[in-house]
Coordinates of C-alpha atoms in Angstrom, one line a residue:
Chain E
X446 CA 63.1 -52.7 102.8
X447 CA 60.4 -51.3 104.7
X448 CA 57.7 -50.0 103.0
X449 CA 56.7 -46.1 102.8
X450 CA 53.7 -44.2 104.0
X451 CA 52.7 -44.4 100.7
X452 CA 53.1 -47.8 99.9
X453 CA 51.5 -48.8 103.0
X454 CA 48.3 -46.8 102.5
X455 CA 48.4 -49.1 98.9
X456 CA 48.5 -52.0 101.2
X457 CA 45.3 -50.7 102.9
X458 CA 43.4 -50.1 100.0
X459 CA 43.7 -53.8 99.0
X460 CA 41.6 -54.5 102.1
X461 CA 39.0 -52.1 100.3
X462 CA 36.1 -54.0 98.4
X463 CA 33.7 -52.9 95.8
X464 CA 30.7 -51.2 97.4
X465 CA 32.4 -50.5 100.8
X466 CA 31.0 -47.3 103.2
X467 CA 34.7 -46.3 104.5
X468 CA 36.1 -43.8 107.1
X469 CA 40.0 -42.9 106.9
X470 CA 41.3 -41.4 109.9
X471 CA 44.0 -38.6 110.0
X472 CA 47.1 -39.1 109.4
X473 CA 48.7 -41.7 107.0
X474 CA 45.2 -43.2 106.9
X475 CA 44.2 -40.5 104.8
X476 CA 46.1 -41.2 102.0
X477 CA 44.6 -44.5 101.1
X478 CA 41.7 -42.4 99.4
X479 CA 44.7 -41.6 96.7
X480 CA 45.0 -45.5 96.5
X481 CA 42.1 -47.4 95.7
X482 CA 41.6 -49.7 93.0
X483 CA 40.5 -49.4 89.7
X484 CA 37.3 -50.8 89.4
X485 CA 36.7 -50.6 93.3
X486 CA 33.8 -48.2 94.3
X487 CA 34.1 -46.9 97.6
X488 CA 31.8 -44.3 99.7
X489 CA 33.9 -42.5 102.3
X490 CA 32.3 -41.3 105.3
X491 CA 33.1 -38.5 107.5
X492 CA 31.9 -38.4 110.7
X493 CA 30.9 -34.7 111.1
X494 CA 28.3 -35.3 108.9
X495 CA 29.1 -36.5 105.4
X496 CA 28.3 -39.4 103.2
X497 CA 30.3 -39.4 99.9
X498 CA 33.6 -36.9 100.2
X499 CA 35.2 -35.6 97.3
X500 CA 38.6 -34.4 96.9
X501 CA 40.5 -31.9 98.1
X502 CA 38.7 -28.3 96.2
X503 CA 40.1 -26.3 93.4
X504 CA 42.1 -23.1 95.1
X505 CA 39.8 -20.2 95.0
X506 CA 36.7 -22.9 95.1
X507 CA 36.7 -23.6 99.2
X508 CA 33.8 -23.6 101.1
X509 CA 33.9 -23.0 104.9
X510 CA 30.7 -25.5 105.4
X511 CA 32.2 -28.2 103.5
X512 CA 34.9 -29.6 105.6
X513 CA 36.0 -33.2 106.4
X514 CA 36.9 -34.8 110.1
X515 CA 40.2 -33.0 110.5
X516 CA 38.9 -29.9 109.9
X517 CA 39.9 -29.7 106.3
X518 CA 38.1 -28.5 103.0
X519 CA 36.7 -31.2 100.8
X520 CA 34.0 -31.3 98.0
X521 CA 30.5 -33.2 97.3
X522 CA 30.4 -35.4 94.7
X523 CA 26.8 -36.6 93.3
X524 CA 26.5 -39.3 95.4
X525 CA 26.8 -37.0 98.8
X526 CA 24.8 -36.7 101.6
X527 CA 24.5 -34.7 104.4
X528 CA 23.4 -35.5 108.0
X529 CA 23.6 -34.5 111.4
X530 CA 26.1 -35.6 114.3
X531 CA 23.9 -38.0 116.0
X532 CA 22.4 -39.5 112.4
X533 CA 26.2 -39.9 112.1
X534 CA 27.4 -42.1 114.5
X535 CA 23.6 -43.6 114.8
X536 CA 25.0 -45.2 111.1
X537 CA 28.9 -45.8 112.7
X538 CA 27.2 -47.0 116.0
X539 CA 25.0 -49.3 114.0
X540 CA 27.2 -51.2 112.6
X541 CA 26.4 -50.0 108.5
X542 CA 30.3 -48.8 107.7
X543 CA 31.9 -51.3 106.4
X544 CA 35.3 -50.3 107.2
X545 CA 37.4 -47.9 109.6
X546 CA 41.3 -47.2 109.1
X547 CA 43.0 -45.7 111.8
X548 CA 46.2 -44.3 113.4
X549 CA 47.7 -46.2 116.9
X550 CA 49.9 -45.3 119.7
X551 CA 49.6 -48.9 120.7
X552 CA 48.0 -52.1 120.2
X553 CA 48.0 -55.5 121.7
X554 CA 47.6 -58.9 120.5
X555 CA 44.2 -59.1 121.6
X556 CA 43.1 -56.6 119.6
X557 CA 43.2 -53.8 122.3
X558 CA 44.1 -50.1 120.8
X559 CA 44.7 -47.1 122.3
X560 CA 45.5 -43.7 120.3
X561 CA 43.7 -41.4 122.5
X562 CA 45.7 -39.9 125.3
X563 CA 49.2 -40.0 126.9
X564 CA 49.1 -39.7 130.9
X565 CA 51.0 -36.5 131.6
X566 CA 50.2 -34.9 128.3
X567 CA 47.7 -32.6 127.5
X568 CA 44.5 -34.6 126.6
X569 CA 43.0 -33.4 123.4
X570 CA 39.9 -35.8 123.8
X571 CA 38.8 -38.9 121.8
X572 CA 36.8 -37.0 118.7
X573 CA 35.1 -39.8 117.2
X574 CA 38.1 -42.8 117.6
X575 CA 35.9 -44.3 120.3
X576 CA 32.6 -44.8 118.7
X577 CA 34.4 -45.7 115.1
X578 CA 36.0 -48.1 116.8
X579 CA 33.1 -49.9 119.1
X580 CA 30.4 -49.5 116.0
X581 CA 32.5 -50.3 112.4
X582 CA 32.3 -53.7 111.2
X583 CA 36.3 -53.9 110.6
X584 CA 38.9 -52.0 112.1
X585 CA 42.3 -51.8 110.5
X586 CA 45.1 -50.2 111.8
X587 CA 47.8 -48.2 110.0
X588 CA 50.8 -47.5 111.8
X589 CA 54.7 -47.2 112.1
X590 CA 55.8 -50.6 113.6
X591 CA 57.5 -49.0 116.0
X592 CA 57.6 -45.5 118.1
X593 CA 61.0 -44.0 119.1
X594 CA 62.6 -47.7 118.1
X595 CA 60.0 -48.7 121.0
X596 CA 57.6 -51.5 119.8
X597 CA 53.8 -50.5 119.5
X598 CA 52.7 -53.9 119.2
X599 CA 52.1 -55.0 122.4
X600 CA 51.0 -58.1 124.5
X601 CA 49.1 -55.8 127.1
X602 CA 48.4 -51.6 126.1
X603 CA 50.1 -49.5 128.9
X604 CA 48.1 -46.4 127.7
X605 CA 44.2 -46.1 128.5
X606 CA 41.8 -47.7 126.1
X607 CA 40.5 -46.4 122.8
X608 CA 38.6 -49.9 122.8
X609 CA 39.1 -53.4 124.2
X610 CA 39.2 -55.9 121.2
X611 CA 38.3 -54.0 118.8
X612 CA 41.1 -54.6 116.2
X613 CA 41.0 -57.1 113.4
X614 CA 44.2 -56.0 111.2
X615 CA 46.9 -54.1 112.2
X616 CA 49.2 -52.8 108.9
X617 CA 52.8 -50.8 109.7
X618 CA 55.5 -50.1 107.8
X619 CA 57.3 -53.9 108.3
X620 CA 54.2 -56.0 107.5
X621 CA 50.7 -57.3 108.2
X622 CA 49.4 -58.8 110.9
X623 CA 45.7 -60.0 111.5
X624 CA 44.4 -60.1 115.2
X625 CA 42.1 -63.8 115.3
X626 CA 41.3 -64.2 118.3
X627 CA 40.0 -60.5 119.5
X628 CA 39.4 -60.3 123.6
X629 CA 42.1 -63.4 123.6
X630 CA 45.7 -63.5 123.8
X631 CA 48.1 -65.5 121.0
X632 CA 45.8 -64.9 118.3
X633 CA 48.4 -62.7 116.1
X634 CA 49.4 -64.0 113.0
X635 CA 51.9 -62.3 110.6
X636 CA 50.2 -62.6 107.0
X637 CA 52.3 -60.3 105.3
X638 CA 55.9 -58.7 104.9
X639 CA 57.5 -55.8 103.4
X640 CA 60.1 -56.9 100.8
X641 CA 63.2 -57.8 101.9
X642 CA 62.4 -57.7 106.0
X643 CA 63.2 -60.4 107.8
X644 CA 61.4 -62.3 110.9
X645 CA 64.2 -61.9 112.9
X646 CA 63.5 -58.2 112.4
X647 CA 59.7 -58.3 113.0
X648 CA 60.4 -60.4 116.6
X649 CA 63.1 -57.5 117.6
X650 CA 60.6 -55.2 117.0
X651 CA 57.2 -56.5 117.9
X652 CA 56.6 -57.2 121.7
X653 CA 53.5 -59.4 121.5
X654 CA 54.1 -63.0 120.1
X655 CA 52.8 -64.1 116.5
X656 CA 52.7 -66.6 114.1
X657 CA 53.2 -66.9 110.6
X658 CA 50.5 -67.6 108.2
X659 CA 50.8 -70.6 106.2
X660 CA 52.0 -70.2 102.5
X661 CA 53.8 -66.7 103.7
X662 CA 57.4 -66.9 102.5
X663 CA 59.9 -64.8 104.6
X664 CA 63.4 -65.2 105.3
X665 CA 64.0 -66.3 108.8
Chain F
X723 CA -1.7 -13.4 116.3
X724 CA 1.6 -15.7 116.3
X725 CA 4.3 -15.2 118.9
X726 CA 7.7 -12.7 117.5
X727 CA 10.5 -15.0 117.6
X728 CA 12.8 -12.5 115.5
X729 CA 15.5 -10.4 117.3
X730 CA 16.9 -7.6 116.0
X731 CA 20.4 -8.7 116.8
X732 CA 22.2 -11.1 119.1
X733 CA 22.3 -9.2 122.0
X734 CA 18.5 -8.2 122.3
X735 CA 18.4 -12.1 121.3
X736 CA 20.0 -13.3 124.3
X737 CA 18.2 -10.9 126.5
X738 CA 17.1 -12.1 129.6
X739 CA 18.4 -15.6 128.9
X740 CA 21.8 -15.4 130.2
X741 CA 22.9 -15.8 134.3
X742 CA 26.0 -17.1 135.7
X743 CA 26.9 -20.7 136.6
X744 CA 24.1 -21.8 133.6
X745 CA 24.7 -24.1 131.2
X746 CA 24.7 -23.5 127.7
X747 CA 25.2 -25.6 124.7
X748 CA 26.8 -24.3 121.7
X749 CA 26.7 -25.9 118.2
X750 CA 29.2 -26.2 115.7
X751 CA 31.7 -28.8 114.4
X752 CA 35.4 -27.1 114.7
X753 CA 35.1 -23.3 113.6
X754 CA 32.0 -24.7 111.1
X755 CA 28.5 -24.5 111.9
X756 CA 29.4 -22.4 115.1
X757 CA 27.0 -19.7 116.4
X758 CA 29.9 -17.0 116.6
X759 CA 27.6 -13.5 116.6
X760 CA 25.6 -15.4 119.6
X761 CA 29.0 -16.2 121.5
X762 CA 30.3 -12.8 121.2
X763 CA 27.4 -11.2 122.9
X764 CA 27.6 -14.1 125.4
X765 CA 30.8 -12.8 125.9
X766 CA 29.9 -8.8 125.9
X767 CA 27.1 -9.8 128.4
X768 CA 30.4 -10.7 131.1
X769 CA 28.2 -13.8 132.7
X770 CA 30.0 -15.8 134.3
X771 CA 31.1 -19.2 135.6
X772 CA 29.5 -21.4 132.6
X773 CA 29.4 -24.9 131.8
X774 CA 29.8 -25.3 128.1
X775 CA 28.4 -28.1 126.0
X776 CA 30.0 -28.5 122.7
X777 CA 32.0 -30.8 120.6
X778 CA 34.9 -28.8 120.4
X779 CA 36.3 -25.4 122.1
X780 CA 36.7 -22.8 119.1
X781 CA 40.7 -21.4 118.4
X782 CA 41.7 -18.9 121.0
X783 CA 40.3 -15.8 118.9
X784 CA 37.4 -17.3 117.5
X785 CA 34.2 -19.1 118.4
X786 CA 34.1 -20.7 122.1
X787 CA 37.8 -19.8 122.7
X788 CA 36.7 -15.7 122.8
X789 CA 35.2 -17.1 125.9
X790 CA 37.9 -19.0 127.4
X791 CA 40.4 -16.0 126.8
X792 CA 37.7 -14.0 129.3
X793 CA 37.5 -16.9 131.7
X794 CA 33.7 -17.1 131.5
X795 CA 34.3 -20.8 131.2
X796 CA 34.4 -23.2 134.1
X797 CA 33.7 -26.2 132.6
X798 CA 33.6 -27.8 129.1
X799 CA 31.5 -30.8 127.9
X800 CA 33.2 -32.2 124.5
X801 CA 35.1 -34.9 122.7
X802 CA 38.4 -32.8 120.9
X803 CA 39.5 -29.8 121.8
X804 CA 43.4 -30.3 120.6
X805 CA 43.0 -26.7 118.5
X806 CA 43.1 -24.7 121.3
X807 CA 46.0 -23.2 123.6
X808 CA 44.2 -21.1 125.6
X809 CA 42.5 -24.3 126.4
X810 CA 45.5 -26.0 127.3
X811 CA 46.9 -23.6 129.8
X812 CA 43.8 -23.0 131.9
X813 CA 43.6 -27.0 132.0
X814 CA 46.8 -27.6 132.7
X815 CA 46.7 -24.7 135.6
X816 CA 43.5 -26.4 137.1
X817 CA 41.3 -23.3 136.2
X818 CA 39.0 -25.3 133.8
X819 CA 37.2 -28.6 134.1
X820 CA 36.7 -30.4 131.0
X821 CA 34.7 -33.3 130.8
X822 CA 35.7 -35.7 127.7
X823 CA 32.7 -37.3 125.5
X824 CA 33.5 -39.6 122.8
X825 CA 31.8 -37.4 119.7
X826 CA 28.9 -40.1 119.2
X827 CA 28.3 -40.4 122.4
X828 CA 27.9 -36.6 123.2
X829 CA 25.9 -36.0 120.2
X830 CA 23.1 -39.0 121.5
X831 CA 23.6 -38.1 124.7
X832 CA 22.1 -34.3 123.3
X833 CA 19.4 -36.0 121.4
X834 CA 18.5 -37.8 123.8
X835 CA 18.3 -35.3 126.3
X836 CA 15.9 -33.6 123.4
X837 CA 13.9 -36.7 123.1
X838 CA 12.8 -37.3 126.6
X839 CA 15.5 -40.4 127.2
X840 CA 16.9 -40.3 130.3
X841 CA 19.9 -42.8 129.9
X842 CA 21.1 -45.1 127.1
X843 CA 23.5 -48.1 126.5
X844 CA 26.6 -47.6 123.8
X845 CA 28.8 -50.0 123.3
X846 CA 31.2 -46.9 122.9
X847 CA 33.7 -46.7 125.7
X848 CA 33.0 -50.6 127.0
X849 CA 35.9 -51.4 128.8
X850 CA 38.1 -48.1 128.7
X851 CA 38.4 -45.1 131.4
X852 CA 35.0 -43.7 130.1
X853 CA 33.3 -46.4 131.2
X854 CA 34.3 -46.0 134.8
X855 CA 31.8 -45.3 137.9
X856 CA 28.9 -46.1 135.6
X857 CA 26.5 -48.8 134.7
X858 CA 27.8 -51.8 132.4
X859 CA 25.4 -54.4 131.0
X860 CA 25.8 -56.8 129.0
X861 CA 23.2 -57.8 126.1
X862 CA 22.9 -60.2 123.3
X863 CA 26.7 -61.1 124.7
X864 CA 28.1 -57.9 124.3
X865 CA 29.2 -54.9 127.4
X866 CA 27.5 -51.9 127.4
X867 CA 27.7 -48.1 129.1
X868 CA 25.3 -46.6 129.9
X869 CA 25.0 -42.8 129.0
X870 CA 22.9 -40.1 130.3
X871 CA 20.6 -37.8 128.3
X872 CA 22.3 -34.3 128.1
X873 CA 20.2 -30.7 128.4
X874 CA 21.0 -27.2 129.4
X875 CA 19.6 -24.1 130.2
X876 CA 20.4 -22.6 126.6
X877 CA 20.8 -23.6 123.0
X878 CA 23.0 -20.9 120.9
X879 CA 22.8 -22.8 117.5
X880 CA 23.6 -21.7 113.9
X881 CA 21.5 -22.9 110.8
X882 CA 22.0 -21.4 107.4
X883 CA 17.7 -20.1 106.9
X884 CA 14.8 -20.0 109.2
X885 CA 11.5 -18.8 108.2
X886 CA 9.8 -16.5 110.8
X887 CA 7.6 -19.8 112.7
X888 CA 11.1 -20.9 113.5
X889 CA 11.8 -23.8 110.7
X890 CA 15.2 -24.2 110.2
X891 CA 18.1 -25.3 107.3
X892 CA 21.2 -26.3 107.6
X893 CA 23.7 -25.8 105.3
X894 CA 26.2 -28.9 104.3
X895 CA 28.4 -29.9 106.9
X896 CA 27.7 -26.7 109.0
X897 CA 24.8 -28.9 110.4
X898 CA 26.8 -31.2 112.8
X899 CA 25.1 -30.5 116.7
X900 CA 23.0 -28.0 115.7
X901 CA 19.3 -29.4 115.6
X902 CA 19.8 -31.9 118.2
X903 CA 21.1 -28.9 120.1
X904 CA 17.8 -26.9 118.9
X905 CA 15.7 -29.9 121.1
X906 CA 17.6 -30.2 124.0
X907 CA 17.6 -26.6 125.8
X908 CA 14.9 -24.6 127.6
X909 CA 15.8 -21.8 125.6
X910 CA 17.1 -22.0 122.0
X911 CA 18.4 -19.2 120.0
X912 CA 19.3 -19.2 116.1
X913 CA 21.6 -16.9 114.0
X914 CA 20.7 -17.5 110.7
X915 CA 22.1 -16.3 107.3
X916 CA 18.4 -16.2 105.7
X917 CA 15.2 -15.4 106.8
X918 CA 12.0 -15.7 104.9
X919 CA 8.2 -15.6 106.0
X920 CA 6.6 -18.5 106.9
X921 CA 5.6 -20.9 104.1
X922 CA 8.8 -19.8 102.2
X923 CA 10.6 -22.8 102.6
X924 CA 9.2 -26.4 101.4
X925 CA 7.7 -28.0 104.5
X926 CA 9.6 -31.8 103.2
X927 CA 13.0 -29.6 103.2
X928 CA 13.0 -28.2 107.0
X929 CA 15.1 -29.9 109.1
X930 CA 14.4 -28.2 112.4
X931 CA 10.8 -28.1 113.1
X932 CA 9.8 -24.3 114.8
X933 CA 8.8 -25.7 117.9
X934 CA 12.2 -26.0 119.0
X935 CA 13.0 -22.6 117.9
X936 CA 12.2 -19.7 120.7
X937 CA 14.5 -16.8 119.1
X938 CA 16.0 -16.0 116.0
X939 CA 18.1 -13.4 115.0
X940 CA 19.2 -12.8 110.9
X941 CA 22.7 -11.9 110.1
X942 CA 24.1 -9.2 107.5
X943 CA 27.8 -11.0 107.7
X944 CA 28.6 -14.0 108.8
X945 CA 32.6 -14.6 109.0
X946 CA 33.2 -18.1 108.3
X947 CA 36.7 -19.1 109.0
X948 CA 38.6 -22.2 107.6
X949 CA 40.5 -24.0 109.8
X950 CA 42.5 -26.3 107.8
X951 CA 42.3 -24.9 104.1
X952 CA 43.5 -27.7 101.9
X953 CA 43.2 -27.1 98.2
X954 CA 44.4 -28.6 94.5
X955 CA 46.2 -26.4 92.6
X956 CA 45.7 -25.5 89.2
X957 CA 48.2 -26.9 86.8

């Protein structure tokens, strides 16, 4: 059985370690604040200009000047900070968050990703995907397997580039894959499944080749 | 005696500042942050034909979109502007040119401009569309693009108290582009929410230094709209 949006946004937060400077993009990736583990500290980062995001506020306790990335009210907690844009992604650029998990359109085995724009469509922009995705230490994708039953693991994106060879774990709704071998082709390798999914099931679905990780029991 | 930087309101603020086919940027993260009393009178003023620097577009009856619904736009300098259909149309007819920044690389681009830099290497955008028709350079192992340093004619910024030299304080998350928009303009004007005489505000707690600062105009109201309003309930 494939796993839910829930259940994969637990799956994420096992990547999380104690100590960690996060940022959760919009979407499904937001809900792995709701999973992290006991005992795990983590400091979530937004990139409009806060270090340390609390939860959601209290109705009646909003505050227009206290919103997160999307656009949504949030609260400090005591260990927030506040800075500007550029101080912002001076600390994504730089390489000091730990951790970035993300939506996808596509991605390819070498670690390609785009989730920006579709030719055709109206272009919203990039927002911040671009920089998090050049300047975070690990990127992690979290993402349906597939699009429309089309696969979004691919050996080659056909939509322009958020960032080439950028990605180092790509998490969906089937299983897990880790990309080894960014900037290089046949590096994919399947290192977890969903209960109850078979291989057969992850080839039909997944365009780019892979292998599977030693010790990883699946039926075939 | 020290120069009068404060306005009576936005209009006698932006006097004299404003002439078509300028470029102005505008600060603000979504609707937060955003200098809206500053915009209106931009808008009331009818110039024309602007190029807009900011890291998002407004909604269509607030912020930057009040200017977009009067086509005083012609182009726009940003990295998201997926909250606005005004936006959407006038793109999609060809009547506005919009030129996409990822948001880190628009907001050093600004401070450099402020800063006296006239280009800069990110590794943001290495080997995507971005990156094309400009300079790519590898160092340490690693491609680079090079950016170039961003001013304008204007700075229309919000912070939430100046004192009357100019020094400015953010509030929260409403700081986003504002000071490195406040170093980046020839001409820089703040609505602020409090104003207090010089000396007022402890020197280690300003974030924008005065020099930046050429007019400044005090608010009774400022509407601040939620975009997104996302809230617990009570049990």
């Amino acid at each position: 059985m494939a796993w839910t949006r829930d259940q994969m946004a637990a799956r994420a937060a096992q990547e999380l370690q104690d100590g960690f400077y996060v940022n959760l993009g919009i979407g499904i990736p937001t809900l792995v604040a709701n999973h992290i583990p006991a005992g795990i500290s983590v400091q979530l980062q937004s990139e409009n200009g806060m270090l340390g995001m609390g939860e959601f506020p209290w109705e009646g306790e909003e505050d227009a000047d206290v919103i997160n990335a999307g656009k949504q009210t949030v609260t400090e907690i005591p260990t927030t900070s506040y800075f500007d844009s550029a101080a912002s992604f001076a600390m994504v650029r730089g390489g000091h968050i730990d951790m970035s998990i993300l939506g996808a359109l596509q991605v390819a085995e070498n670690g390609d990703l785009a989730n920006w724009m579709i030719p055709g469509k109206m272009v919203k922009g990039m927002g911040g995907a671009m920089d998090l995705v050049a300047g975070v230490r690990r990127v992690v994708l979290l993402m349906e397997h597939t699009a429309g039953g089309k696969p979004k693991i691919l050996k080659r994106c056909t939509l322009p580039l958020t960032g080439a060879g950028v990605v180092d774990l790509i998490i969906t709704d089937l299983g897990v894959f880790q990309v080894t071998a960014k900037g290089h082709d046949d590096g994919l390798v399947l290192i977890d499944i969903a209960p109850d999914v078979t291989l057969a099931e992850i080839h039909a679905r997944t365009e780019a080749p892979f292998t599977v990780a030693a010790g990883l029991t699946v039926a075939a | 005696m020290a120069v009068n930087k404060i306005y009576p309101d936005a209009k006698t603020a932006l006097a004299g500042l404003l002439r078509d086919g300028m470029t102005i940027m505008s600060g603000g993260f979504g609707l937060c942050g955003i200098p809206g009393a500053l915009i209106e009178a931009i808008r009331d003023s009818g110039v024309t034909n602007l190029t807009i620097i900011s890291n998002n577009a407004g909604v269509d009856d607030c912020g930057l979109g009040l200017l977009l619904v009067t086509r005083q736009v012609r182009k726009m300098i940003s990295s998201y502007v997926g909250e606005n259909a005004t936006f959407a149309r006038q793109f999609l007819a060809g009547e506005l040119e919009i030129e996409f920044n990822p948001q880190g690389t628009l907001a050093e681009r600004i401070r450099a401009g402020g800063a006296g830099i006239p280009a800069f290497f990110t590794a943001t955008g290495a080997g995507t569309q971005i990156a094309e028709g400009k300079v790519q350079q590898e160092f340490d192992g690693r491609l680079y693009v090079q950016e170039r340093g961003l001013t304008a004619d204007l700075a229309v910024i919000h912070a939430w108290k100046a004192d009357t030299e100019g020094n400015l304080v953010y509030r929260k998350t409403a700081r986003n582009f504002n000071p490195m928009m406040a170093t980046a303009a020839k001409n820089v004007v703040v609505q602020v929410e409090h104003l207090v005489e010089s000396g007022d505000i402890d020197p280690d707690h300003i974030i924008t230094p005065g020099i930046y600062v050429n007019r400044i105009v005090k608010l009774d109201t400022v509407e601040k709209r939620i975009e997104q309003r996302t809230v617990r309930k009570h049990a």
